[in-house]
PDB file of C-alpha atoms in Angstrom:
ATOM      1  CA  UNK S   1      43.566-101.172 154.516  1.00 51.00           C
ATOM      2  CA  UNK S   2      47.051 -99.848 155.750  1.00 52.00           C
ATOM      3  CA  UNK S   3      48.390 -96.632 154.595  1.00 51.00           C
ATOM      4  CA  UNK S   4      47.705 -97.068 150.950  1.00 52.00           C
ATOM      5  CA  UNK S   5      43.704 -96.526 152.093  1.00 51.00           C
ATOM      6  CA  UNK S   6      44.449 -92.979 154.265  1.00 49.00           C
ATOM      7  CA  UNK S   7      45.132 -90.794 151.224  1.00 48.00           C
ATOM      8  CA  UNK S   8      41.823 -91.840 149.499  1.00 47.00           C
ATOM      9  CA  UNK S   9      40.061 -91.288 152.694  1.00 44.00           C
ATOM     10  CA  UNK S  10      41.772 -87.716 153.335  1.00 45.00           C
ATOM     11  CA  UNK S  11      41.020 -87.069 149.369  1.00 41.00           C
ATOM     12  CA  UNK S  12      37.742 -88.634 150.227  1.00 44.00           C
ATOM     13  CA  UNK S  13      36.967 -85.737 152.903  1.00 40.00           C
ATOM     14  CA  UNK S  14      39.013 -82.939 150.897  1.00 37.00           C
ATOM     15  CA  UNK S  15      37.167 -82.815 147.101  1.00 39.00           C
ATOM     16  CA  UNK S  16      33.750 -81.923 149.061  1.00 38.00           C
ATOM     17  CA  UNK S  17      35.012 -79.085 151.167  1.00 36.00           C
ATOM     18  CA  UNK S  18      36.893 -77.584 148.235  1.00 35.00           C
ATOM     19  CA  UNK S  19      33.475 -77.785 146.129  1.00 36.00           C
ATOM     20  CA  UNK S  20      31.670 -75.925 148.514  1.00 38.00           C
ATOM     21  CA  UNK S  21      34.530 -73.365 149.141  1.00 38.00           C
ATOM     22  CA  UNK S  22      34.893 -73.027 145.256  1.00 38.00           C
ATOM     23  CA  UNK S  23      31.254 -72.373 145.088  1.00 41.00           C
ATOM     24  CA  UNK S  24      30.913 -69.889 148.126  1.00 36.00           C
ATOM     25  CA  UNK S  25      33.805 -68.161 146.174  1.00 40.00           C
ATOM     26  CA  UNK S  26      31.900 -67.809 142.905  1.00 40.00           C
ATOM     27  CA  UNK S  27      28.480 -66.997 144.656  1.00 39.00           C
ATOM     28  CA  UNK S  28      30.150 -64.091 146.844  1.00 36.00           C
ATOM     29  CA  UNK S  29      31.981 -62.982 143.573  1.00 38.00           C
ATOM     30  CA  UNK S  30      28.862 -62.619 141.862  1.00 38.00           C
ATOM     31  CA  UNK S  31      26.811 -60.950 144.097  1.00 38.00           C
ATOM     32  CA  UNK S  32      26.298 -57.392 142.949  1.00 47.00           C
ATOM     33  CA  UNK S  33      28.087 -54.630 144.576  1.00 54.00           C
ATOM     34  CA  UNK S  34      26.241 -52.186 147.042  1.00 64.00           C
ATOM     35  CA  UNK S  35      24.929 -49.597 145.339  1.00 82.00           C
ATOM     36  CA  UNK S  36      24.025 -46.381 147.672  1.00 92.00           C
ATOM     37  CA  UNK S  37      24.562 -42.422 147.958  1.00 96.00           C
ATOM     38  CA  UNK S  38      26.597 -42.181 151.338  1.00 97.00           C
ATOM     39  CA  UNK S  39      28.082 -39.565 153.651  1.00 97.00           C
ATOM     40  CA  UNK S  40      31.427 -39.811 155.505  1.00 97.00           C
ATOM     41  CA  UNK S  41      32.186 -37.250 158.421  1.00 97.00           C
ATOM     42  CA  UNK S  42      35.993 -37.134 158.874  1.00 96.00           C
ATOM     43  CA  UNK S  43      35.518 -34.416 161.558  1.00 95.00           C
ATOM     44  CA  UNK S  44      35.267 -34.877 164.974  1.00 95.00           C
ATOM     45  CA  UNK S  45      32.262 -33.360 165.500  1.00 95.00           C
ATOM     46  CA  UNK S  46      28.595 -34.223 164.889  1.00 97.00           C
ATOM     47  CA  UNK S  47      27.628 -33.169 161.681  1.00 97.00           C
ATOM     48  CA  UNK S  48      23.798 -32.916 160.073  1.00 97.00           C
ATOM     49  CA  UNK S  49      23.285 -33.066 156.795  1.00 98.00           C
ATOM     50  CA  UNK S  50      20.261 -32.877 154.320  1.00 98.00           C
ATOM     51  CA  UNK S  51      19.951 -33.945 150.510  1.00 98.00           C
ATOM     52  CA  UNK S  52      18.181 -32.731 147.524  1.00 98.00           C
ATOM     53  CA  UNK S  53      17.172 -34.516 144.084  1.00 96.00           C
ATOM     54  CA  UNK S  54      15.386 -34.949 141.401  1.00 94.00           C
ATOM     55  CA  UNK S  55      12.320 -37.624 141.737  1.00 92.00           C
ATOM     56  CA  UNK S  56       9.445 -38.434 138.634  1.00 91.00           C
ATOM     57  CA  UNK S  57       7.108 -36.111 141.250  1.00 90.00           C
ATOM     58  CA  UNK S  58      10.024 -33.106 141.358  1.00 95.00           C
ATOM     59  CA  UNK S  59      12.654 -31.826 143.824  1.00 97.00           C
ATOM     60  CA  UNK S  60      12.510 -33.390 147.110  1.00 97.00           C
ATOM     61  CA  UNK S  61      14.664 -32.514 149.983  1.00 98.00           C
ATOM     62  CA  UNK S  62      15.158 -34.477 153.259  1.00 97.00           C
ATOM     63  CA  UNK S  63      17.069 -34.615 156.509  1.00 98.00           C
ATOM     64  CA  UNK S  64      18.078 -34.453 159.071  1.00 97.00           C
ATOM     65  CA  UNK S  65      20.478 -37.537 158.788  1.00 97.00           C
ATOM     66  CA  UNK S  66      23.179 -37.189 162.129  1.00 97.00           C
ATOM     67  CA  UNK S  67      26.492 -38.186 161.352  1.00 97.00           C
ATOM     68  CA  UNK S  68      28.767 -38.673 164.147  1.00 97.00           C
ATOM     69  CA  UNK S  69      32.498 -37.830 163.885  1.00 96.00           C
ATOM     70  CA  UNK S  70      34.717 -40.465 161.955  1.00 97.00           C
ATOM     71  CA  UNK S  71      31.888 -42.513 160.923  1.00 97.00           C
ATOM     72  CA  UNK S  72      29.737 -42.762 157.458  1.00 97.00           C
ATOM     73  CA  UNK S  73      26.024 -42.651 157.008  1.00 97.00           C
ATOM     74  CA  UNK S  74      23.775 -43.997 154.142  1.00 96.00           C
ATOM     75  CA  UNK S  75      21.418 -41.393 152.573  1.00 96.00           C
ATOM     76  CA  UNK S  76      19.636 -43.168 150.030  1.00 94.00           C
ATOM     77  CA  UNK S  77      20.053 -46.895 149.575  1.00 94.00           C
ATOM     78  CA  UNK S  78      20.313 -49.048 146.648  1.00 92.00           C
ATOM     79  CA  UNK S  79      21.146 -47.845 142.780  1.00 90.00           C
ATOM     80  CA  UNK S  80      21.196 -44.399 142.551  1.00 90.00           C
ATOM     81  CA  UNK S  81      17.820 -42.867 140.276  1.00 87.00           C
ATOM     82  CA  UNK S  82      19.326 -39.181 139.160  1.00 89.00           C
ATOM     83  CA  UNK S  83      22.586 -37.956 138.373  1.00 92.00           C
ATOM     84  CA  UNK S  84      22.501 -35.247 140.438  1.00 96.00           C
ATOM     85  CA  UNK S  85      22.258 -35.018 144.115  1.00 97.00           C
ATOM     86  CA  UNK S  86      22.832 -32.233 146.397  1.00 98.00           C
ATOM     87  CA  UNK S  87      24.041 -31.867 149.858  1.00 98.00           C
ATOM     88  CA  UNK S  88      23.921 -29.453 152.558  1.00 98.00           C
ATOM     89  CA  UNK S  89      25.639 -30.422 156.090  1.00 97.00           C
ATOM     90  CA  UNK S  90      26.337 -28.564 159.495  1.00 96.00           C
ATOM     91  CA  UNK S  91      28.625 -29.072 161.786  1.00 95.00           C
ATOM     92  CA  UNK S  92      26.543 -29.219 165.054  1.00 91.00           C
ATOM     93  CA  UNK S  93      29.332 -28.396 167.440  1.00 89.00           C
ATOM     94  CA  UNK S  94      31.147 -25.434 165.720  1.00 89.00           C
ATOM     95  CA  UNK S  95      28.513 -24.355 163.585  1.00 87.00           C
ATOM     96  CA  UNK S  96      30.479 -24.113 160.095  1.00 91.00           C
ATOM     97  CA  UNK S  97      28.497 -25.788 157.119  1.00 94.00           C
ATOM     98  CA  UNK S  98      29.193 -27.427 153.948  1.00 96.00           C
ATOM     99  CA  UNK S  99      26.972 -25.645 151.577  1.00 96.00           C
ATOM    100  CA  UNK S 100      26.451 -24.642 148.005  1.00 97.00           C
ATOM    101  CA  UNK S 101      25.112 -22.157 145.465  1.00 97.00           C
ATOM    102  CA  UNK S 102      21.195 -24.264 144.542  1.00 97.00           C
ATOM    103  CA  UNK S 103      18.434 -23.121 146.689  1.00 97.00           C
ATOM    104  CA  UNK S 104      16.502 -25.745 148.519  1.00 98.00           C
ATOM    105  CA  UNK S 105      14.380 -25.905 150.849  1.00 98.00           C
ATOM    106  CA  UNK S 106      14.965 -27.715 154.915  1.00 98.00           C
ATOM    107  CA  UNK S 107      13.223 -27.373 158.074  1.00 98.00           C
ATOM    108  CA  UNK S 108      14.531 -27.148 161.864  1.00 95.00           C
ATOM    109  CA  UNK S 109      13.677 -31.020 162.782  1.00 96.00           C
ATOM    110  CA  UNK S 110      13.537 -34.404 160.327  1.00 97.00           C
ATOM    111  CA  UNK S 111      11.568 -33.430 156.885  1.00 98.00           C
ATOM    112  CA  UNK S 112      10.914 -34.350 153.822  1.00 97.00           C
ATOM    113  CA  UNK S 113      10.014 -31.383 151.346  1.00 98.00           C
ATOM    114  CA  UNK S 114       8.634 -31.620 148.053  1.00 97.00           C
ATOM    115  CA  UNK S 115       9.656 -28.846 145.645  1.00 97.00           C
ATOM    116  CA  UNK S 116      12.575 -26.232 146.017  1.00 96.00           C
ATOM    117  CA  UNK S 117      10.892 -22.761 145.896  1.00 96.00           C
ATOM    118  CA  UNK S 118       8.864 -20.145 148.348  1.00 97.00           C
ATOM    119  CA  UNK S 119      10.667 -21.998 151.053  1.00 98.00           C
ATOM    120  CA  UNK S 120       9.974 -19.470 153.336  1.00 97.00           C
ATOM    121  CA  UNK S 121       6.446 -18.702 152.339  1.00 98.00           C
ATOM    122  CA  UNK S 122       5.805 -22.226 152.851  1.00 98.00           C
ATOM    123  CA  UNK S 123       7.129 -22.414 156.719  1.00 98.00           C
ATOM    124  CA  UNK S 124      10.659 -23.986 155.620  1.00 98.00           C
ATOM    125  CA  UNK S 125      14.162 -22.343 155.444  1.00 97.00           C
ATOM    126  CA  UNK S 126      16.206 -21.577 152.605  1.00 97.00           C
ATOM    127  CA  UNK S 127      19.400 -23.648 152.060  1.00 97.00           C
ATOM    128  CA  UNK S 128      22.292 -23.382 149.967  1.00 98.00           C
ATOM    129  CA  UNK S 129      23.080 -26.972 148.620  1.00 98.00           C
ATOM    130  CA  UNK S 130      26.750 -28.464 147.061  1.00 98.00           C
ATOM    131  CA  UNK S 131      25.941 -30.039 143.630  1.00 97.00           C
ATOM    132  CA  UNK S 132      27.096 -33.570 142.730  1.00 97.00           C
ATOM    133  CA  UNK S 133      27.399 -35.262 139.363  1.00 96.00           C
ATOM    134  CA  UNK S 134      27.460 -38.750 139.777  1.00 94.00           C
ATOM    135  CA  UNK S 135      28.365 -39.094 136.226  1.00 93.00           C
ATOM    136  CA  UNK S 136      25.017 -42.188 136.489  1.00 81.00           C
ATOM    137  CA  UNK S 137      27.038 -44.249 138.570  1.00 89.00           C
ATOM    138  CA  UNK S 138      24.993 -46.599 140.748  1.00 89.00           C
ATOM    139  CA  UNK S 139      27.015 -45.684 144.034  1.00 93.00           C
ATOM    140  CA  UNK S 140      28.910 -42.420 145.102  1.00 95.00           C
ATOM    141  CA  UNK S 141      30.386 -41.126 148.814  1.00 96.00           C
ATOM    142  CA  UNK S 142      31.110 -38.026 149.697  1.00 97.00           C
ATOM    143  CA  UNK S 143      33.203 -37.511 152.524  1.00 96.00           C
ATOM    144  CA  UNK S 144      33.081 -33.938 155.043  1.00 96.00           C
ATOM    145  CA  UNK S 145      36.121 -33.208 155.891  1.00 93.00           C
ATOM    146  CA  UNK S 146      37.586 -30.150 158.577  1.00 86.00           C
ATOM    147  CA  UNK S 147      38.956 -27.693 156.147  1.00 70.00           C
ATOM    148  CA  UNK S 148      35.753 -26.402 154.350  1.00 51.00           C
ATOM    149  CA  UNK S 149      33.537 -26.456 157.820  1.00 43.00           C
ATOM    150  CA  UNK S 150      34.176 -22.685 157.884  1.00 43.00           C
ATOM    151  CA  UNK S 151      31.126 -21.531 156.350  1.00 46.00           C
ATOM    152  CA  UNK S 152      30.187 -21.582 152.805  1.00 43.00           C
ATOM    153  CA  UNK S 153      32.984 -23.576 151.152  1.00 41.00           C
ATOM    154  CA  UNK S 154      31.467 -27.085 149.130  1.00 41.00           C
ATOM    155  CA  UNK S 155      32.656 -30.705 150.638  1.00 47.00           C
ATOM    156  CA  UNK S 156      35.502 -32.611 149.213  1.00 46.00           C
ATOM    157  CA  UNK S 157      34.247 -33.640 145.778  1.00 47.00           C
ATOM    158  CA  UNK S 158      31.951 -37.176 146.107  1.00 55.00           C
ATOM    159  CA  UNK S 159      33.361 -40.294 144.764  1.00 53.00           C
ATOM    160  CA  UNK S 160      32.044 -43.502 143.010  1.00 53.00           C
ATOM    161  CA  UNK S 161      32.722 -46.181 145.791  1.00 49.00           C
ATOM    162  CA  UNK S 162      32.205 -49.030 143.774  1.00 43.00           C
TER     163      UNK S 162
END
């Protein structure tokens, strides 16, 4: 065969490979993007944090979700069902909070709380929760940072991270 055979043979070898990297390619390009409602703590600290939102049922508001410093946490995974979500967070070590002007309700361990009034009466503490628009979009982050863990002063606004 001499050397006039060895480029059909490498060619030979070669067209295969590139179909199947040209169709990994297209399949990992068409995959849909992750679509979730995450939390990023850019403190150093250990942070808890608790959301609110709308579901067909009404307000529901959960936590205790334990972020640890420098490190992101997912809340509520796949597409995003309301517009509006609402966050509450606080920093376990120093004791400053993200918080907000809507009432909600949360409890001292893990819960999940249906409805958003007579917190109290009902056995649960009242809350202040940060408002976010998600404008609809199927993914958004918001990320805690140092500055507002003083008490009372709203997260860095959320982001879509698609």
């Amino acid at each position: 065969m001499g050397s006039a055979g060895r480029p059909r043979v490498r060619y030979a070898f070669a067209m295969p490979l590139l179909t199947f990297a040209v169709g990994l390619a297209a399949m990992v390009a068409a995959s849909p993007a992750r679509a979730d409602f995450r939390v990023c703590n850019a403190t150093q600290n250990l942070v808890g944090v608790g959301i609110g939102y709308r579901a067909k049922a009404g307000w529901i508001t959960e936590g205790w979700w334990h972020i640890e410093g420098s490190s992101c946490k997912t809340l509520i995974e796949g597409p995003l069902s309301s517009r509006f979500y609402y966050l509450y967070a606080e920093d376990a070590e120093r004791g400053g909070r993200w918080d907000g002007p809507i009432n909600m309700c949360v409890a001292e361990k893990e819960f999940k709380i249906a409805g958003v009034s007579d917190c109290v009466a009902r056995g649960f503490q009242r809350a202040g929760f940060q408002e976010y628009d998600t404008g609809e979009q199927a993914s958004w982050m918001v990320q805690l940072t140092d500055d507002p863990a003083t008490g009372g002063v709203p997260a860095a606004p959320g982001t879509n991270s698609q």
